[in-house]
Amino acid sequence: MNRRKFMIGTGSIGAAAIGGAVLMPGSAVAEVGDHTFSAETIEGTSDDGSIDKIKVWADNIEFSYEGLNDPAVEATVELQAIDPDGNAEAIGGEDGRHTIASIGGQSQNNVSLDETLEGDVLEHSGISADHFEEDNNGESNTTEDVDLRLEVTVTTNADDNVVGNTDADLEVIMNNLHQDANTGGDASGEVVSSEFIGTSPNNESENGNDADQEGVLSVYGRHDEGERVFTVELEEPWSDEDENEANLGLGFDVDQGGTWDFQVNWSSEEGFFSENEERDDFDEVPEFDGTKDGETLVFYVDEDEFDGDTFDFVANSSYGGSTHANVSADGENAWSEEKDWTSSEYFITVDVSETEVDEYDG
């Protein structure tokens, strides 16, 4: 096959992170909330310098092909991320690729995809969130060695594939300001941030346990497309699937009525499960999903399970049946024996507010 010409262009490629970065071609600049989106940069903040996602998308995509030996029958456009070692991987699954079956001929100009491709840079197996995060309060971490790629594969009626692509540098600037982070922008990207809920104190001297509990259990919360998402960083042996009786429970008193309404849990024996006391209007177990990756557990609880942004909350983890770490109002205790162990006496009040997205039409 002789190929003389292959081009791909896009009106807007976008990327973003929790305090992350974005790119747009040309000289367009958009101010979105606390985040500035410009040609190659998105800058933002989170309260602890951490990143949940680097959500990216590309829209207004057009491509052309010319000089094929055989007529084209379809074309697939795919959104990819490239790690610092130059390895490209598709991101976004079905949301990150689209196939057009309405093309033809050996040449065609300015074929419009008419679809927005979306994905998360952190889906790439060679790109880790800690590469972008900033641990030091008041400082920024800048990375410039991640690329986005749009790759087009045109298939001819002879089952030949013609491949073309275009790359764009992605710069991520992560600011750690220990303040609530905002969500920003539909023009080029979105900043996805978790609010810090709490971390376990050191209660070794008070309760006589052998293990140090300080910081072994940290909880973050956020909204995400109809769900409350709770991310738990849980150190071993609390998080070890092979540890006897390792477990974690998150308790919710969503109407702040003095008794907990439901729990979502993980244990080394049972995996993810929920409990419901069937009080008030909570007559069914909560709708939730859970994932675990090493020491990180994520709980996705349906938005409809909550009365509003503010609710009472507790987190408790233990292993071996005796050593406990808590995020609670008491520190030493999570669950109270009052009201036949249904009391939310030691819960803390949490506000995981829906963050508004500012829109930009440029």
mmCIF file of C-alpha atoms in Angstrom:
data_model
loop_
_atom_site.group_PDB
_atom_site.id
_atom_site.type_symbol
_atom_site.label_atom_id
_atom_site.label_comp_id
_atom_site.label_asym_id
_atom_site.label_seq_id
_atom_site.Cartn_x
_atom_site.Cartn_y
_atom_site.Cartn_z
ATOM 1 C CA MET A 1 0.000 0.000 0.000
ATOM 2 C CA ASN A 2 1.318 3.443 -0.901
ATOM 3 C CA ARG A 3 0.280 6.199 1.481
ATOM 4 C CA ARG A 4 0.841 9.750 0.475
ATOM 5 C CA LYS A 5 -0.951 11.683 3.158
ATOM 6 C CA PHE A 6 -2.638 11.197 6.520
ATOM 7 C CA MET A 7 -3.671 13.962 8.882
ATOM 8 C CA ILE A 8 -5.603 14.245 12.108
ATOM 9 C CA GLY A 9 -6.662 17.368 13.894
ATOM 10 C CA THR A 10 -8.818 18.340 16.830
ATOM 11 C CA GLY A 11 -10.579 21.486 17.813
ATOM 12 C CA SER A 12 -10.045 20.829 21.506
ATOM 13 C CA ILE A 13 -8.073 18.292 23.470
ATOM 14 C CA GLY A 14 -8.530 18.602 27.201
ATOM 15 C CA ALA A 15 -7.085 17.135 30.353
ATOM 16 C CA ALA A 16 -7.531 17.730 34.028
ATOM 17 C CA ALA A 17 -6.799 16.435 37.470
ATOM 18 C CA ILE A 18 -7.425 17.157 41.095
ATOM 19 C CA GLY A 19 -5.341 20.232 41.010
ATOM 20 C CA GLY A 20 -4.148 18.921 37.700
ATOM 21 C CA ALA A 21 -3.496 20.175 34.235
ATOM 22 C CA VAL A 22 -5.027 20.664 30.842
ATOM 23 C CA LEU A 23 -4.150 21.382 27.288
ATOM 24 C CA MET A 24 -5.911 23.079 24.410
ATOM 25 C CA PRO A 25 -4.474 23.786 20.968
ATOM 26 C CA GLY A 26 -3.871 27.321 19.853
ATOM 27 C CA SER A 27 -3.826 30.292 22.177
ATOM 28 C CA ALA A 28 -7.241 29.890 23.781
ATOM 29 C CA VAL A 29 -7.378 30.623 27.470
ATOM 30 C CA ALA A 30 -10.287 29.957 29.822
ATOM 31 C CA GLU A 31 -10.675 30.946 33.440
ATOM 32 C CA VAL A 32 -12.718 28.295 35.248
ATOM 33 C CA GLY A 33 -13.192 28.632 38.989
ATOM 34 C CA ASP A 34 -9.768 28.559 40.622
ATOM 35 C CA HIS A 35 -8.256 26.785 37.645
ATOM 36 C CA THR A 36 -6.625 28.342 34.591
ATOM 37 C CA PHE A 37 -6.896 26.346 31.383
ATOM 38 C CA SER A 38 -4.498 27.431 28.658
ATOM 39 C CA ALA A 39 -2.553 26.001 25.729
ATOM 40 C CA GLU A 40 -0.767 23.290 27.685
ATOM 41 C CA THR A 41 -1.555 23.747 31.360
ATOM 42 C CA ILE A 42 -4.272 23.330 33.938
ATOM 43 C CA GLU A 43 -3.495 24.472 37.448
ATOM 44 C CA GLY A 44 -5.540 23.802 40.558
ATOM 45 C CA THR A 45 -5.531 22.953 44.236
ATOM 46 C CA SER A 46 -6.600 20.284 46.681
ATOM 47 C CA ASP A 47 -6.648 20.341 50.447
ATOM 48 C CA ASP A 48 -3.910 17.709 50.769
ATOM 49 C CA GLY A 49 -2.185 17.655 47.395
ATOM 50 C CA SER A 50 -3.653 14.324 46.330
ATOM 51 C CA ILE A 51 -5.154 13.274 43.007
ATOM 52 C CA ASP A 52 -8.098 10.932 42.368
ATOM 53 C CA LYS A 53 -8.345 11.158 38.589
ATOM 54 C CA ILE A 54 -6.818 12.942 35.637
ATOM 55 C CA LYS A 55 -9.914 13.152 33.463
ATOM 56 C CA VAL A 56 -9.199 14.000 29.845
ATOM 57 C CA TRP A 57 -11.265 14.422 26.743
ATOM 58 C CA ALA A 58 -11.061 15.427 23.103
ATOM 59 C CA ASP A 59 -13.869 16.903 21.023
ATOM 60 C CA ASN A 60 -14.409 18.576 17.645
ATOM 61 C CA ILE A 61 -12.186 15.874 16.169
ATOM 62 C CA GLU A 62 -11.581 15.867 12.412
ATOM 63 C CA PHE A 63 -9.282 13.725 10.298
ATOM 64 C CA SER A 64 -8.365 13.259 6.653
ATOM 65 C CA TYR A 65 -6.845 10.522 4.516
ATOM 66 C CA GLU A 66 -5.488 10.544 0.987
ATOM 67 C CA GLY A 67 -3.931 8.234 -1.589
ATOM 68 C CA LEU A 68 -5.132 4.841 -0.322
ATOM 69 C CA ASN A 69 -4.763 1.900 -2.696
ATOM 70 C CA ASP A 70 -8.267 0.664 -1.816
ATOM 71 C CA PRO A 71 -11.429 2.475 -0.699
ATOM 72 C CA ALA A 72 -11.893 3.044 3.014
ATOM 73 C CA VAL A 73 -14.839 1.379 4.778
ATOM 74 C CA GLU A 74 -14.490 2.534 8.391
ATOM 75 C CA ALA A 75 -12.297 4.511 10.767
ATOM 76 C CA THR A 76 -11.729 4.246 14.530
ATOM 77 C CA VAL A 77 -10.450 7.143 16.636
ATOM 78 C CA GLU A 78 -8.924 6.285 20.022
ATOM 79 C CA LEU A 79 -7.805 8.421 22.953
ATOM 80 C CA GLN A 80 -4.480 7.305 24.420
ATOM 81 C CA ALA A 81 -2.059 8.347 27.137
ATOM 82 C CA ILE A 82 1.714 7.986 26.809
ATOM 83 C CA ASP A 83 3.860 7.418 29.883
ATOM 84 C CA PRO A 84 7.328 8.962 30.402
ATOM 85 C CA ASP A 85 8.919 5.873 28.808
ATOM 86 C CA GLY A 86 6.983 6.422 25.577
ATOM 87 C CA ASN A 87 4.487 3.589 26.019
ATOM 88 C CA ALA A 88 1.024 4.392 24.639
ATOM 89 C CA GLU A 89 -2.144 2.813 26.055
ATOM 90 C CA ALA A 90 -5.809 3.385 25.268
ATOM 91 C CA ILE A 91 -7.797 4.964 28.103
ATOM 92 C CA GLY A 92 -11.509 5.349 28.713
ATOM 93 C CA GLY A 93 -12.642 1.969 27.384
ATOM 94 C CA GLU A 94 -15.674 2.382 25.137
ATOM 95 C CA ASP A 95 -15.861 6.071 26.102
ATOM 96 C CA GLY A 96 -12.349 6.594 24.758
ATOM 97 C CA ARG A 97 -12.897 5.309 21.214
ATOM 98 C CA HIS A 98 -15.431 5.667 18.432
ATOM 99 C CA THR A 99 -15.835 3.993 15.048
ATOM 100 C CA ILE A 100 -17.299 5.612 11.927
ATOM 101 C CA ALA A 101 -18.687 3.246 9.301
ATOM 102 C CA SER A 102 -19.860 5.948 6.888
ATOM 103 C CA ILE A 103 -16.613 6.777 5.101
ATOM 104 C CA GLY A 104 -15.511 5.710 1.664
ATOM 105 C CA GLY A 105 -13.173 6.391 -1.228
ATOM 106 C CA GLN A 106 -9.402 6.509 -1.330
ATOM 107 C CA SER A 107 -9.273 10.129 -0.151
ATOM 108 C CA GLN A 108 -11.505 12.189 2.107
ATOM 109 C CA ASN A 109 -10.939 15.470 3.902
ATOM 110 C CA ASN A 110 -12.195 16.811 7.212
ATOM 111 C CA VAL A 111 -14.136 13.784 8.394
ATOM 112 C CA SER A 112 -15.892 14.806 11.612
ATOM 113 C CA LEU A 113 -16.088 12.345 14.493
ATOM 114 C CA ASP A 114 -19.074 14.113 16.137
ATOM 115 C CA GLU A 115 -18.252 12.359 19.408
ATOM 116 C CA THR A 116 -16.347 13.400 22.522
ATOM 117 C CA LEU A 117 -13.742 10.870 23.657
ATOM 118 C CA GLU A 118 -13.147 10.639 27.406
ATOM 119 C CA GLY A 119 -10.765 8.814 29.712
ATOM 120 C CA ASP A 120 -8.611 8.929 32.837
ATOM 121 C CA VAL A 121 -4.845 9.260 32.414
ATOM 122 C CA LEU A 122 -4.356 7.166 35.567
ATOM 123 C CA GLU A 123 -5.898 4.185 33.745
ATOM 124 C CA HIS A 124 -2.529 3.833 31.997
ATOM 125 C CA SER A 125 -0.591 1.030 33.694
ATOM 126 C CA GLY A 126 2.609 3.058 33.635
ATOM 127 C CA ILE A 127 1.219 6.289 35.132
ATOM 128 C CA SER A 128 0.682 6.596 38.872
ATOM 129 C CA ALA A 129 -1.116 9.319 40.842
ATOM 130 C CA ASP A 130 1.839 9.804 43.183
ATOM 131 C CA HIS A 131 3.851 11.079 40.217
ATOM 132 C CA PHE A 132 1.676 14.209 40.253
ATOM 133 C CA GLU A 133 0.830 14.630 43.919
ATOM 134 C CA GLU A 134 2.411 17.214 46.205
ATOM 135 C CA ASP A 135 3.027 16.203 49.824
ATOM 136 C CA ASN A 136 4.308 19.515 51.158
ATOM 137 C CA ASN A 137 1.820 22.125 52.317
ATOM 138 C CA GLY A 138 1.955 25.332 50.315
ATOM 139 C CA GLU A 139 4.101 23.907 47.503
ATOM 140 C CA SER A 140 3.473 22.917 43.891
ATOM 141 C CA ASN A 141 4.503 19.857 41.924
ATOM 142 C CA THR A 142 4.828 20.299 38.150
ATOM 143 C CA THR A 143 5.142 17.411 35.696
ATOM 144 C CA GLU A 144 5.528 17.771 31.950
ATOM 145 C CA ASP A 145 6.304 14.268 30.761
ATOM 146 C CA VAL A 146 2.865 12.822 30.009
ATOM 147 C CA ASP A 147 1.405 13.043 26.516
ATOM 148 C CA LEU A 148 -2.082 12.583 25.164
ATOM 149 C CA ARG A 149 -2.558 10.991 21.764
ATOM 150 C CA LEU A 150 -5.416 10.722 19.301
ATOM 151 C CA GLU A 151 -4.885 7.736 17.026
ATOM 152 C CA VAL A 152 -6.947 7.072 13.908
ATOM 153 C CA THR A 153 -7.064 3.700 12.173
ATOM 154 C CA VAL A 154 -8.655 3.684 8.701
ATOM 155 C CA THR A 155 -9.630 0.235 7.385
ATOM 156 C CA THR A 156 -9.985 -0.398 3.653
ATOM 157 C CA ASN A 157 -12.127 -2.942 1.845
ATOM 158 C CA ALA A 158 -8.978 -5.036 1.437
ATOM 159 C CA ASP A 159 -8.693 -5.249 5.248
ATOM 160 C CA ASP A 160 -5.618 -3.036 5.272
ATOM 161 C CA ASN A 161 -5.188 -0.578 8.143
ATOM 162 C CA VAL A 162 -3.765 2.924 7.792
ATOM 163 C CA VAL A 163 -2.753 4.506 11.100
ATOM 164 C CA GLY A 164 -2.139 8.172 11.886
ATOM 165 C CA ASN A 165 -1.917 10.101 15.137
ATOM 166 C CA THR A 166 -1.292 13.405 16.785
ATOM 167 C CA ASP A 167 0.288 13.995 20.202
ATOM 168 C CA ALA A 168 0.029 16.837 22.689
ATOM 169 C CA ASP A 169 2.084 17.454 25.824
ATOM 170 C CA LEU A 170 0.258 17.349 29.132
ATOM 171 C CA GLU A 171 1.561 19.526 31.943
ATOM 172 C CA VAL A 172 0.141 18.966 35.419
ATOM 173 C CA ILE A 173 0.616 21.555 38.141
ATOM 174 C CA MET A 174 -0.516 20.286 41.545
ATOM 175 C CA ASN A 175 -0.872 22.851 44.328
ATOM 176 C CA ASN A 176 -1.176 21.701 47.933
ATOM 177 C CA LEU A 177 -2.893 24.489 49.828
ATOM 178 C CA HIS A 178 -4.772 22.483 52.473
ATOM 179 C CA GLN A 179 -8.039 23.996 51.381
ATOM 180 C CA ASP A 180 -11.174 22.750 49.676
ATOM 181 C CA ALA A 181 -10.519 22.115 45.989
ATOM 182 C CA ASN A 182 -12.949 23.170 43.292
ATOM 183 C CA THR A 183 -14.184 21.435 40.202
ATOM 184 C CA GLY A 184 -13.706 23.203 36.911
ATOM 185 C CA GLY A 185 -14.678 23.537 33.357
ATOM 186 C CA ASP A 186 -16.276 21.798 30.424
ATOM 187 C CA ALA A 187 -14.095 23.539 27.847
ATOM 188 C CA SER A 188 -11.018 21.424 28.332
ATOM 189 C CA GLY A 189 -11.024 19.472 31.552
ATOM 190 C CA GLU A 190 -12.395 18.753 34.965
ATOM 191 C CA VAL A 191 -10.724 18.833 38.348
ATOM 192 C CA VAL A 192 -11.863 15.922 40.510
ATOM 193 C CA SER A 193 -11.029 16.423 44.164
ATOM 194 C CA SER A 194 -11.644 14.619 47.434
ATOM 195 C CA GLU A 195 -12.251 16.438 50.696
ATOM 196 C CA PHE A 196 -10.231 15.236 53.661
ATOM 197 C CA ILE A 197 -12.521 13.762 56.349
ATOM 198 C CA GLY A 198 -10.083 12.548 58.963
ATOM 199 C CA THR A 199 -7.201 10.302 60.001
ATOM 200 C CA SER A 200 -6.710 7.996 62.972
ATOM 201 C CA PRO A 201 -4.900 9.355 66.043
ATOM 202 C CA ASN A 202 -2.300 7.537 68.113
ATOM 203 C CA ASN A 203 -4.135 5.895 71.011
ATOM 204 C CA GLU A 204 -1.397 3.462 71.992
ATOM 205 C CA SER A 205 -0.907 4.849 75.489
ATOM 206 C CA GLU A 206 -4.619 5.036 76.259
ATOM 207 C CA ASN A 207 -5.894 1.648 75.116
ATOM 208 C CA GLY A 208 -2.837 -0.512 75.612
ATOM 209 C CA ASN A 209 -2.662 -1.891 72.079
ATOM 210 C CA ASP A 210 0.746 -2.925 70.817
ATOM 211 C CA ALA A 211 0.351 -1.320 67.393
ATOM 212 C CA ASP A 212 0.661 2.373 66.580
ATOM 213 C CA GLN A 213 -2.616 3.567 65.040
ATOM 214 C CA GLU A 214 -1.559 7.093 64.132
ATOM 215 C CA GLY A 215 -2.321 7.774 60.474
ATOM 216 C CA VAL A 216 -3.013 4.155 59.536
ATOM 217 C CA LEU A 217 -6.619 5.021 58.598
ATOM 218 C CA SER A 218 -7.323 8.112 56.473
ATOM 219 C CA VAL A 219 -10.660 8.890 54.810
ATOM 220 C CA TYR A 220 -11.558 11.235 51.927
ATOM 221 C CA GLY A 221 -14.968 11.959 50.375
ATOM 222 C CA ARG A 222 -16.335 13.520 47.193
ATOM 223 C CA HIS A 223 -19.286 13.624 44.788
ATOM 224 C CA ASP A 224 -18.965 11.944 41.427
ATOM 225 C CA GLU A 225 -21.823 11.592 38.925
ATOM 226 C CA GLY A 226 -24.648 10.594 41.278
ATOM 227 C CA GLU A 227 -22.501 8.896 43.912
ATOM 228 C CA ARG A 228 -20.713 9.756 47.137
ATOM 229 C CA VAL A 229 -17.228 8.321 46.829
ATOM 230 C CA PHE A 230 -15.243 7.515 49.976
ATOM 231 C CA THR A 231 -11.562 6.701 49.533
ATOM 232 C CA VAL A 232 -9.807 5.010 52.449
ATOM 233 C CA GLU A 233 -6.044 4.692 52.762
ATOM 234 C CA LEU A 234 -5.540 1.766 55.136
ATOM 235 C CA GLU A 235 -2.054 0.556 56.033
ATOM 236 C CA GLU A 236 -1.161 -3.065 56.589
ATOM 237 C CA PRO A 237 -1.911 -5.194 58.541
ATOM 238 C CA TRP A 238 -5.339 -3.532 58.727
ATOM 239 C CA SER A 239 -5.670 -3.864 54.925
ATOM 240 C CA ASP A 240 -4.087 -7.301 54.518
ATOM 241 C CA GLU A 241 -6.467 -9.866 52.997
ATOM 242 C CA ASP A 242 -4.509 -12.624 54.740
ATOM 243 C CA GLU A 243 -4.568 -10.983 58.167
ATOM 244 C CA ASN A 244 -6.913 -12.618 60.651
ATOM 245 C CA GLU A 245 -10.102 -10.548 61.035
ATOM 246 C CA ALA A 246 -8.796 -7.510 59.141
ATOM 247 C CA ASN A 247 -11.776 -5.258 58.487
ATOM 248 C CA LEU A 248 -13.024 -1.754 57.838
ATOM 249 C CA GLY A 249 -16.454 -0.261 58.444
ATOM 250 C CA LEU A 250 -17.885 3.138 57.499
ATOM 251 C CA GLY A 251 -21.008 4.104 59.433
ATOM 252 C CA PHE A 252 -23.588 6.692 58.348
ATOM 253 C CA ASP A 253 -26.257 8.526 60.331
ATOM 254 C CA VAL A 254 -27.534 10.385 57.295
ATOM 255 C CA ASP A 255 -30.481 12.110 59.007
ATOM 256 C CA GLN A 256 -28.359 12.908 62.102
ATOM 257 C CA GLY A 257 -31.017 11.277 64.255
ATOM 258 C CA GLY A 258 -28.693 9.770 66.869
ATOM 259 C CA THR A 259 -28.623 6.217 65.490
ATOM 260 C CA TRP A 260 -26.696 4.912 62.515
ATOM 261 C CA ASP A 261 -28.732 4.089 59.421
ATOM 262 C CA PHE A 262 -26.355 1.876 57.466
ATOM 263 C CA GLN A 263 -22.772 0.700 57.178
ATOM 264 C CA VAL A 264 -20.563 -0.227 54.238
ATOM 265 C CA ASN A 265 -17.801 -2.667 55.084
ATOM 266 C CA TRP A 266 -14.824 -4.657 53.896
ATOM 267 C CA SER A 267 -13.324 -7.657 55.670
ATOM 268 C CA SER A 268 -10.601 -10.143 54.857
ATOM 269 C CA GLU A 269 -13.150 -12.937 55.243
ATOM 270 C CA GLU A 270 -16.249 -11.530 53.490
ATOM 271 C CA GLY A 271 -14.977 -8.885 51.097
ATOM 272 C CA PHE A 272 -17.364 -5.945 50.578
ATOM 273 C CA PHE A 273 -20.786 -6.009 52.238
ATOM 274 C CA SER A 274 -23.316 -3.677 53.855
ATOM 275 C CA GLU A 275 -25.438 -3.610 56.986
ATOM 276 C CA ASN A 276 -28.726 -1.811 57.557
ATOM 277 C CA GLU A 277 -30.613 -1.284 60.791
ATOM 278 C CA GLU A 278 -33.893 -0.686 58.933
ATOM 279 C CA ARG A 279 -34.710 2.424 60.915
ATOM 280 C CA ASP A 280 -36.518 5.513 59.714
ATOM 281 C CA ASP A 281 -36.993 5.322 55.937
ATOM 282 C CA PHE A 282 -34.033 3.017 55.369
ATOM 283 C CA ASP A 283 -35.889 -0.207 54.655
ATOM 284 C CA GLU A 284 -33.353 -1.623 52.199
ATOM 285 C CA VAL A 285 -29.621 -2.185 52.260
ATOM 286 C CA PRO A 286 -27.769 0.723 50.632
ATOM 287 C CA GLU A 287 -26.848 0.745 46.967
ATOM 288 C CA PHE A 288 -23.035 0.707 46.880
ATOM 289 C CA ASP A 289 -19.972 -0.777 45.218
ATOM 290 C CA GLY A 290 -16.491 -1.258 46.587
ATOM 291 C CA THR A 291 -13.023 -1.740 45.130
ATOM 292 C CA LYS A 292 -9.704 -2.555 46.758
ATOM 293 C CA ASP A 293 -6.209 -2.047 45.374
ATOM 294 C CA GLY A 294 -3.610 -2.899 47.997
ATOM 295 C CA GLU A 295 -3.961 -0.395 50.807
ATOM 296 C CA THR A 296 -6.568 1.744 49.001
ATOM 297 C CA LEU A 297 -10.268 0.977 49.397
ATOM 298 C CA VAL A 298 -12.958 2.943 47.560
ATOM 299 C CA PHE A 299 -16.684 2.866 48.395
ATOM 300 C CA TYR A 300 -19.212 4.192 45.874
ATOM 301 C CA VAL A 301 -22.518 4.916 47.649
ATOM 302 C CA ASP A 302 -25.575 5.976 45.665
ATOM 303 C CA GLU A 303 -26.484 9.650 46.118
ATOM 304 C CA ASP A 304 -30.097 8.707 46.932
ATOM 305 C CA GLU A 305 -28.971 7.120 50.203
ATOM 306 C CA PHE A 306 -28.300 10.598 51.654
ATOM 307 C CA ASP A 307 -30.701 13.296 52.870
ATOM 308 C CA GLY A 308 -28.298 16.132 52.024
ATOM 309 C CA ASP A 309 -24.684 17.187 51.981
ATOM 310 C CA THR A 310 -24.283 17.024 55.772
ATOM 311 C CA PHE A 311 -24.402 13.729 57.673
ATOM 312 C CA ASP A 312 -22.814 12.019 60.685
ATOM 313 C CA PHE A 313 -20.028 9.582 59.926
ATOM 314 C CA VAL A 314 -17.573 7.196 61.553
ATOM 315 C CA ALA A 315 -14.760 4.956 60.278
ATOM 316 C CA ASN A 316 -13.339 1.996 62.168
ATOM 317 C CA SER A 317 -10.759 -0.625 61.260
ATOM 318 C CA SER A 318 -9.290 -3.514 63.199
ATOM 319 C CA TYR A 319 -7.284 -6.669 62.737
ATOM 320 C CA GLY A 320 -6.841 -9.723 64.889
ATOM 321 C CA GLY A 321 -10.101 -8.866 66.631
ATOM 322 C CA SER A 322 -8.610 -6.352 69.055
ATOM 323 C CA THR A 323 -6.394 -3.632 67.581
ATOM 324 C CA HIS A 324 -8.540 -0.714 66.420
ATOM 325 C CA ALA A 325 -7.983 2.503 64.456
ATOM 326 C CA ASN A 326 -10.784 5.082 64.281
ATOM 327 C CA VAL A 327 -11.821 8.290 62.594
ATOM 328 C CA SER A 328 -14.373 9.519 65.106
ATOM 329 C CA ALA A 329 -15.198 12.238 67.601
ATOM 330 C CA ASP A 330 -13.694 10.190 70.420
ATOM 331 C CA GLY A 331 -10.609 8.733 68.778
ATOM 332 C CA GLU A 332 -10.509 5.651 70.980
ATOM 333 C CA ASN A 333 -14.031 4.532 70.086
ATOM 334 C CA ALA A 334 -16.198 4.359 66.974
ATOM 335 C CA TRP A 335 -19.249 2.346 67.985
ATOM 336 C CA SER A 336 -21.154 3.145 71.173
ATOM 337 C CA GLU A 337 -22.937 0.536 73.273
ATOM 338 C CA GLU A 338 -25.758 3.012 73.849
ATOM 339 C CA LYS A 339 -29.162 2.113 72.341
ATOM 340 C CA ASP A 340 -28.093 -1.514 71.881
ATOM 341 C CA TRP A 341 -25.008 -0.527 69.824
ATOM 342 C CA THR A 342 -27.051 1.534 67.358
ATOM 343 C CA SER A 343 -25.987 4.922 68.730
ATOM 344 C CA SER A 344 -24.033 7.396 66.600
ATOM 345 C CA GLU A 345 -22.594 8.953 69.762
ATOM 346 C CA TYR A 346 -19.004 8.963 68.507
ATOM 347 C CA PHE A 347 -19.754 9.971 64.923
ATOM 348 C CA ILE A 348 -18.400 13.190 63.410
ATOM 349 C CA THR A 349 -20.389 15.618 61.259
ATOM 350 C CA VAL A 350 -19.211 15.618 57.644
ATOM 351 C CA ASP A 351 -20.141 17.920 54.759
ATOM 352 C CA VAL A 352 -19.308 16.432 51.354
ATOM 353 C CA SER A 353 -20.860 19.225 49.316
ATOM 354 C CA GLU A 354 -21.737 19.074 45.652
ATOM 355 C CA THR A 355 -19.169 21.294 43.956
ATOM 356 C CA GLU A 356 -20.575 23.354 41.132
ATOM 357 C CA VAL A 357 -18.910 23.152 37.723
ATOM 358 C CA ASP A 358 -18.289 26.484 36.056
ATOM 359 C CA GLU A 359 -18.838 26.341 32.325
ATOM 360 C CA TYR A 360 -16.832 28.066 29.645
ATOM 361 C CA ASP A 361 -18.115 28.457 26.095
ATOM 362 C CA GLY A 362 -14.876 29.562 24.450
#
